[in-house]
Amino acid sequence: MANPKKREEQKSEFEERVVNINRSSKVVKGGRRFSFGALVVVGDRKGRVGYALGKANEVADAIRKATEMARRDMEPVAMNGDTVPHDQIGEFTGARVLIRPASPGTGVIAGGAVRAVLELAGYKDVIAKSLGSSNHLNVTKAALCALRKMRTREEALAARQL
């Protein structure tokens, strides 16, 4: 009985968002076989976020797989109150994402995959623009690349002391 309780605690601690579901088909004798890929972003809204792509023959299984993998691969991101510390551009293949800090009360101004990443990381005031590719997976990776490159003022000063 301890197992279901532990599962409920895990679900309440992390929030998940399905960014995209991709259906692909394979033509076989007797018809088509469908398989699904689900891109899921998971975060605790306190500075940790992760993503994963899960694939399965059913949508629910693909989402479950992606959620489990995303929880395992969560990483911390730099925060300056409710916004990001500074401007940053993240790139992954053809996708480029510009993320900038915003004044209090602005909200999250971003679209699609970038919005999911920023909201689940815990940012409340931030402006983002996706440049280049519109591929959901590459945009997600570019957004996380930008967040990984961000450093707080304290981290930057500590690096200069060396």
PDB file of C-alpha atoms in Angstrom:
ATOM      1  CA  MET A   1       0.000   0.000   0.000  1.00  0.00           C
ATOM      2  CA  ALA A   2       2.967   2.353   0.431  1.00  0.00           C
ATOM      3  CA  ASN A   3       3.614   2.351  -3.301  1.00  0.00           C
ATOM      4  CA  PRO A   4       0.404   4.172  -4.422  1.00  0.00           C
ATOM      5  CA  LYS A   5       0.913   6.851  -1.758  1.00  0.00           C
ATOM      6  CA  LYS A   6       4.469   7.422  -2.930  1.00  0.00           C
ATOM      7  CA  ARG A   7       3.185   7.764  -6.474  1.00  0.00           C
ATOM      8  CA  GLU A   8       0.620  10.384  -5.423  1.00  0.00           C
ATOM      9  CA  GLU A   9       3.328  12.407  -3.659  1.00  0.00           C
ATOM     10  CA  GLN A  10       5.471  12.304  -6.795  1.00  0.00           C
ATOM     11  CA  LYS A  11       2.604  13.518  -8.947  1.00  0.00           C
ATOM     12  CA  SER A  12       1.834  16.419  -6.632  1.00  0.00           C
ATOM     13  CA  GLU A  13       5.492  17.486  -6.481  1.00  0.00           C
ATOM     14  CA  PHE A  14       5.973  17.704 -10.272  1.00  0.00           C
ATOM     15  CA  GLU A  15       3.743  19.155 -12.926  1.00  0.00           C
ATOM     16  CA  GLU A  16       3.772  17.762 -16.443  1.00  0.00           C
ATOM     17  CA  ARG A  17       2.702  19.211 -19.756  1.00  0.00           C
ATOM     18  CA  VAL A  18       2.323  17.387 -23.064  1.00  0.00           C
ATOM     19  CA  VAL A  19       3.854  19.675 -25.680  1.00  0.00           C
ATOM     20  CA  ASN A  20       3.305  17.558 -28.789  1.00  0.00           C
ATOM     21  CA  ILE A  21       1.984  14.168 -29.855  1.00  0.00           C
ATOM     22  CA  ASN A  22       3.241  12.784 -33.143  1.00  0.00           C
ATOM     23  CA  ARG A  23       1.477   9.962 -34.969  1.00  0.00           C
ATOM     24  CA  SER A  24       3.399   7.897 -37.467  1.00  0.00           C
ATOM     25  CA  SER A  25       2.032   5.022 -39.494  1.00  0.00           C
ATOM     26  CA  LYS A  26       3.492   1.969 -41.095  1.00  0.00           C
ATOM     27  CA  VAL A  27       1.629   0.214 -43.877  1.00  0.00           C
ATOM     28  CA  VAL A  28       1.517  -3.534 -43.341  1.00  0.00           C
ATOM     29  CA  LYS A  29      -0.444  -6.386 -44.850  1.00  0.00           C
ATOM     30  CA  GLY A  30      -3.975  -5.866 -43.594  1.00  0.00           C
ATOM     31  CA  GLY A  31      -3.829  -2.125 -42.986  1.00  0.00           C
ATOM     32  CA  ARG A  32      -1.862   0.518 -41.140  1.00  0.00           C
ATOM     33  CA  ARG A  33      -0.022   0.281 -37.848  1.00  0.00           C
ATOM     34  CA  PHE A  34       0.125   3.494 -35.860  1.00  0.00           C
ATOM     35  CA  SER A  35       2.733   4.453 -33.301  1.00  0.00           C
ATOM     36  CA  PHE A  36       2.901   7.604 -31.235  1.00  0.00           C
ATOM     37  CA  GLY A  37       5.632   9.841 -29.913  1.00  0.00           C
ATOM     38  CA  ALA A  38       4.856  12.202 -27.026  1.00  0.00           C
ATOM     39  CA  LEU A  39       7.018  15.185 -26.061  1.00  0.00           C
ATOM     40  CA  VAL A  40       6.500  15.956 -22.365  1.00  0.00           C
ATOM     41  CA  VAL A  41       7.984  18.729 -20.213  1.00  0.00           C
ATOM     42  CA  VAL A  42       8.080  18.196 -16.433  1.00  0.00           C
ATOM     43  CA  GLY A  43       8.901  20.787 -13.766  1.00  0.00           C
ATOM     44  CA  ASP A  44       8.452  21.590 -10.093  1.00  0.00           C
ATOM     45  CA  ARG A  45       7.973  25.373 -10.619  1.00  0.00           C
ATOM     46  CA  LYS A  46      10.880  25.934  -8.199  1.00  0.00           C
ATOM     47  CA  GLY A  47      13.808  26.007 -10.603  1.00  0.00           C
ATOM     48  CA  ARG A  48      13.972  22.439 -11.925  1.00  0.00           C
ATOM     49  CA  VAL A  49      12.766  21.315 -15.353  1.00  0.00           C
ATOM     50  CA  GLY A  50      13.228  18.390 -17.722  1.00  0.00           C
ATOM     51  CA  TYR A  51      11.838  16.996 -20.952  1.00  0.00           C
ATOM     52  CA  ALA A  52      11.634  13.647 -22.734  1.00  0.00           C
ATOM     53  CA  LEU A  53      10.262  12.031 -25.851  1.00  0.00           C
ATOM     54  CA  GLY A  54       8.410   8.770 -25.230  1.00  0.00           C
ATOM     55  CA  LYS A  55       7.375   6.405 -27.996  1.00  0.00           C
ATOM     56  CA  ALA A  56       4.796   3.615 -27.870  1.00  0.00           C
ATOM     57  CA  ASN A  57       1.914   2.042 -29.784  1.00  0.00           C
ATOM     58  CA  GLU A  58      -0.660   3.836 -27.599  1.00  0.00           C
ATOM     59  CA  VAL A  59      -0.831   7.551 -26.746  1.00  0.00           C
ATOM     60  CA  ALA A  60      -1.224   6.962 -22.999  1.00  0.00           C
ATOM     61  CA  ASP A  61       1.828   4.683 -22.879  1.00  0.00           C
ATOM     62  CA  ALA A  62       3.926   7.190 -24.826  1.00  0.00           C
ATOM     63  CA  ILE A  63       2.971   9.987 -22.396  1.00  0.00           C
ATOM     64  CA  ARG A  64       3.683   7.767 -19.367  1.00  0.00           C
ATOM     65  CA  LYS A  65       7.108   6.767 -20.707  1.00  0.00           C
ATOM     66  CA  ALA A  66       8.016  10.365 -21.525  1.00  0.00           C
ATOM     67  CA  THR A  67       6.912  11.593 -18.093  1.00  0.00           C
ATOM     68  CA  GLU A  68       9.012   8.968 -16.292  1.00  0.00           C
ATOM     69  CA  MET A  69      12.091   9.770 -18.381  1.00  0.00           C
ATOM     70  CA  ALA A  70      11.624  13.540 -17.954  1.00  0.00           C
ATOM     71  CA  ARG A  71      11.437  13.204 -14.160  1.00  0.00           C
ATOM     72  CA  ARG A  72      14.727  11.322 -14.157  1.00  0.00           C
ATOM     73  CA  ASP A  73      16.495  13.931 -16.311  1.00  0.00           C
ATOM     74  CA  MET A  74      15.416  17.123 -14.549  1.00  0.00           C
ATOM     75  CA  GLU A  75      18.046  19.818 -14.177  1.00  0.00           C
ATOM     76  CA  PRO A  76      18.245  23.031 -12.136  1.00  0.00           C
ATOM     77  CA  VAL A  77      17.977  26.423 -13.849  1.00  0.00           C
ATOM     78  CA  ALA A  78      19.149  29.871 -12.692  1.00  0.00           C
ATOM     79  CA  MET A  79      16.457  32.182 -11.324  1.00  0.00           C
ATOM     80  CA  ASN A  80      16.500  35.832 -10.325  1.00  0.00           C
ATOM     81  CA  GLY A  81      13.297  36.163  -8.333  1.00  0.00           C
ATOM     82  CA  ASP A  82      10.486  35.389 -10.775  1.00  0.00           C
ATOM     83  CA  THR A  83      12.494  36.056 -13.930  1.00  0.00           C
ATOM     84  CA  VAL A  84      15.688  35.015 -15.690  1.00  0.00           C
ATOM     85  CA  PRO A  85      19.021  36.639 -14.707  1.00  0.00           C
ATOM     86  CA  HIS A  86      19.897  38.027 -18.174  1.00  0.00           C
ATOM     87  CA  ASP A  87      19.243  37.823 -21.935  1.00  0.00           C
ATOM     88  CA  GLN A  88      20.276  34.571 -23.556  1.00  0.00           C
ATOM     89  CA  ILE A  89      19.969  32.870 -26.928  1.00  0.00           C
ATOM     90  CA  GLY A  90      19.839  29.079 -27.007  1.00  0.00           C
ATOM     91  CA  GLU A  91      20.462  27.118 -30.189  1.00  0.00           C
ATOM     92  CA  PHE A  92      19.819  23.533 -31.159  1.00  0.00           C
ATOM     93  CA  THR A  93      20.191  22.573 -34.832  1.00  0.00           C
ATOM     94  CA  GLY A  94      17.911  25.014 -36.723  1.00  0.00           C
ATOM     95  CA  ALA A  95      15.977  26.241 -33.689  1.00  0.00           C
ATOM     96  CA  ARG A  96      16.994  29.423 -31.890  1.00  0.00           C
ATOM     97  CA  VAL A  97      15.247  30.750 -28.778  1.00  0.00           C
ATOM     98  CA  LEU A  98      15.732  34.222 -27.306  1.00  0.00           C
ATOM     99  CA  ILE A  99      14.877  34.540 -23.611  1.00  0.00           C
ATOM    100  CA  ARG A 100      14.876  37.910 -21.816  1.00  0.00           C
ATOM    101  CA  PRO A 101      14.008  39.066 -18.301  1.00  0.00           C
ATOM    102  CA  ALA A 102      10.817  41.087 -17.812  1.00  0.00           C
ATOM    103  CA  SER A 103       9.558  43.483 -15.147  1.00  0.00           C
ATOM    104  CA  PRO A 104       7.220  42.179 -12.426  1.00  0.00           C
ATOM    105  CA  GLY A 105       3.646  41.716 -13.600  1.00  0.00           C
ATOM    106  CA  THR A 106       4.546  41.025 -17.230  1.00  0.00           C
ATOM    107  CA  GLY A 107       3.783  37.313 -17.129  1.00  0.00           C
ATOM    108  CA  VAL A 108       5.200  34.637 -19.416  1.00  0.00           C
ATOM    109  CA  ILE A 109       5.168  35.920 -22.970  1.00  0.00           C
ATOM    110  CA  ALA A 110       6.210  32.923 -25.037  1.00  0.00           C
ATOM    111  CA  GLY A 111       4.681  30.438 -27.398  1.00  0.00           C
ATOM    112  CA  GLY A 112       4.215  26.686 -27.480  1.00  0.00           C
ATOM    113  CA  ALA A 113       7.121  24.591 -26.281  1.00  0.00           C
ATOM    114  CA  VAL A 114       9.104  27.533 -24.845  1.00  0.00           C
ATOM    115  CA  ARG A 115       6.100  28.587 -22.745  1.00  0.00           C
ATOM    116  CA  ALA A 116       5.789  25.089 -21.270  1.00  0.00           C
ATOM    117  CA  VAL A 117       9.494  24.984 -20.365  1.00  0.00           C
ATOM    118  CA  LEU A 118       9.504  28.455 -18.771  1.00  0.00           C
ATOM    119  CA  GLU A 119       6.255  28.029 -16.799  1.00  0.00           C
ATOM    120  CA  LEU A 120       7.196  24.608 -15.422  1.00  0.00           C
ATOM    121  CA  ALA A 121      10.664  25.876 -14.474  1.00  0.00           C
ATOM    122  CA  GLY A 122       8.937  28.442 -12.265  1.00  0.00           C
ATOM    123  CA  TYR A 123       9.460  31.716 -14.134  1.00  0.00           C
ATOM    124  CA  LYS A 124       6.567  34.184 -13.815  1.00  0.00           C
ATOM    125  CA  ASP A 125       7.892  37.242 -15.686  1.00  0.00           C
ATOM    126  CA  VAL A 126       9.833  36.484 -18.842  1.00  0.00           C
ATOM    127  CA  ILE A 127       9.740  37.268 -22.563  1.00  0.00           C
ATOM    128  CA  ALA A 128      10.777  34.679 -25.143  1.00  0.00           C
ATOM    129  CA  LYS A 129      10.822  34.460 -28.910  1.00  0.00           C
ATOM    130  CA  SER A 130      11.360  31.363 -30.988  1.00  0.00           C
ATOM    131  CA  LEU A 131      13.512  32.065 -34.046  1.00  0.00           C
ATOM    132  CA  GLY A 132      14.155  29.680 -36.907  1.00  0.00           C
ATOM    133  CA  SER A 133      12.787  26.157 -36.782  1.00  0.00           C
ATOM    134  CA  SER A 134       9.311  25.450 -35.408  1.00  0.00           C
ATOM    135  CA  ASN A 135      10.042  21.780 -34.644  1.00  0.00           C
ATOM    136  CA  HIS A 136       8.678  21.212 -31.117  1.00  0.00           C
ATOM    137  CA  LEU A 137      11.525  18.979 -29.947  1.00  0.00           C
ATOM    138  CA  ASN A 138      14.293  21.243 -31.265  1.00  0.00           C
ATOM    139  CA  VAL A 139      12.632  24.364 -29.829  1.00  0.00           C
ATOM    140  CA  THR A 140      12.358  22.637 -26.428  1.00  0.00           C
ATOM    141  CA  LYS A 141      16.034  21.662 -26.558  1.00  0.00           C
ATOM    142  CA  ALA A 142      17.033  25.192 -27.596  1.00  0.00           C
ATOM    143  CA  ALA A 143      15.046  26.708 -24.699  1.00  0.00           C
ATOM    144  CA  LEU A 144      16.733  24.374 -22.209  1.00  0.00           C
ATOM    145  CA  CYS A 145      20.110  25.151 -23.780  1.00  0.00           C
ATOM    146  CA  ALA A 146      19.491  28.861 -23.153  1.00  0.00           C
ATOM    147  CA  LEU A 147      18.440  28.191 -19.546  1.00  0.00           C
ATOM    148  CA  ARG A 148      21.524  26.017 -18.974  1.00  0.00           C
ATOM    149  CA  LYS A 149      23.805  28.868 -20.084  1.00  0.00           C
ATOM    150  CA  MET A 150      22.250  31.352 -17.645  1.00  0.00           C
ATOM    151  CA  ARG A 151      24.169  32.238 -14.499  1.00  0.00           C
ATOM    152  CA  THR A 152      23.103  34.212 -11.483  1.00  0.00           C
ATOM    153  CA  ARG A 153      25.095  37.239 -10.357  1.00  0.00           C
ATOM    154  CA  GLU A 154      26.583  35.223  -7.471  1.00  0.00           C
ATOM    155  CA  GLU A 155      27.751  32.425  -9.814  1.00  0.00           C
ATOM    156  CA  ALA A 156      29.398  34.937 -12.164  1.00  0.00           C
ATOM    157  CA  LEU A 157      31.204  36.708  -9.309  1.00  0.00           C
ATOM    158  CA  ALA A 158      32.359  33.415  -7.827  1.00  0.00           C
ATOM    159  CA  ALA A 159      33.825  32.381 -11.191  1.00  0.00           C
ATOM    160  CA  ARG A 160      35.795  35.647 -11.406  1.00  0.00           C
ATOM    161  CA  GLN A 161      37.335  35.186  -7.944  1.00  0.00           C
ATOM    162  CA  LEU A 162      39.384  32.206  -9.206  1.00  0.00           C
TER     163      LEU A 162
END
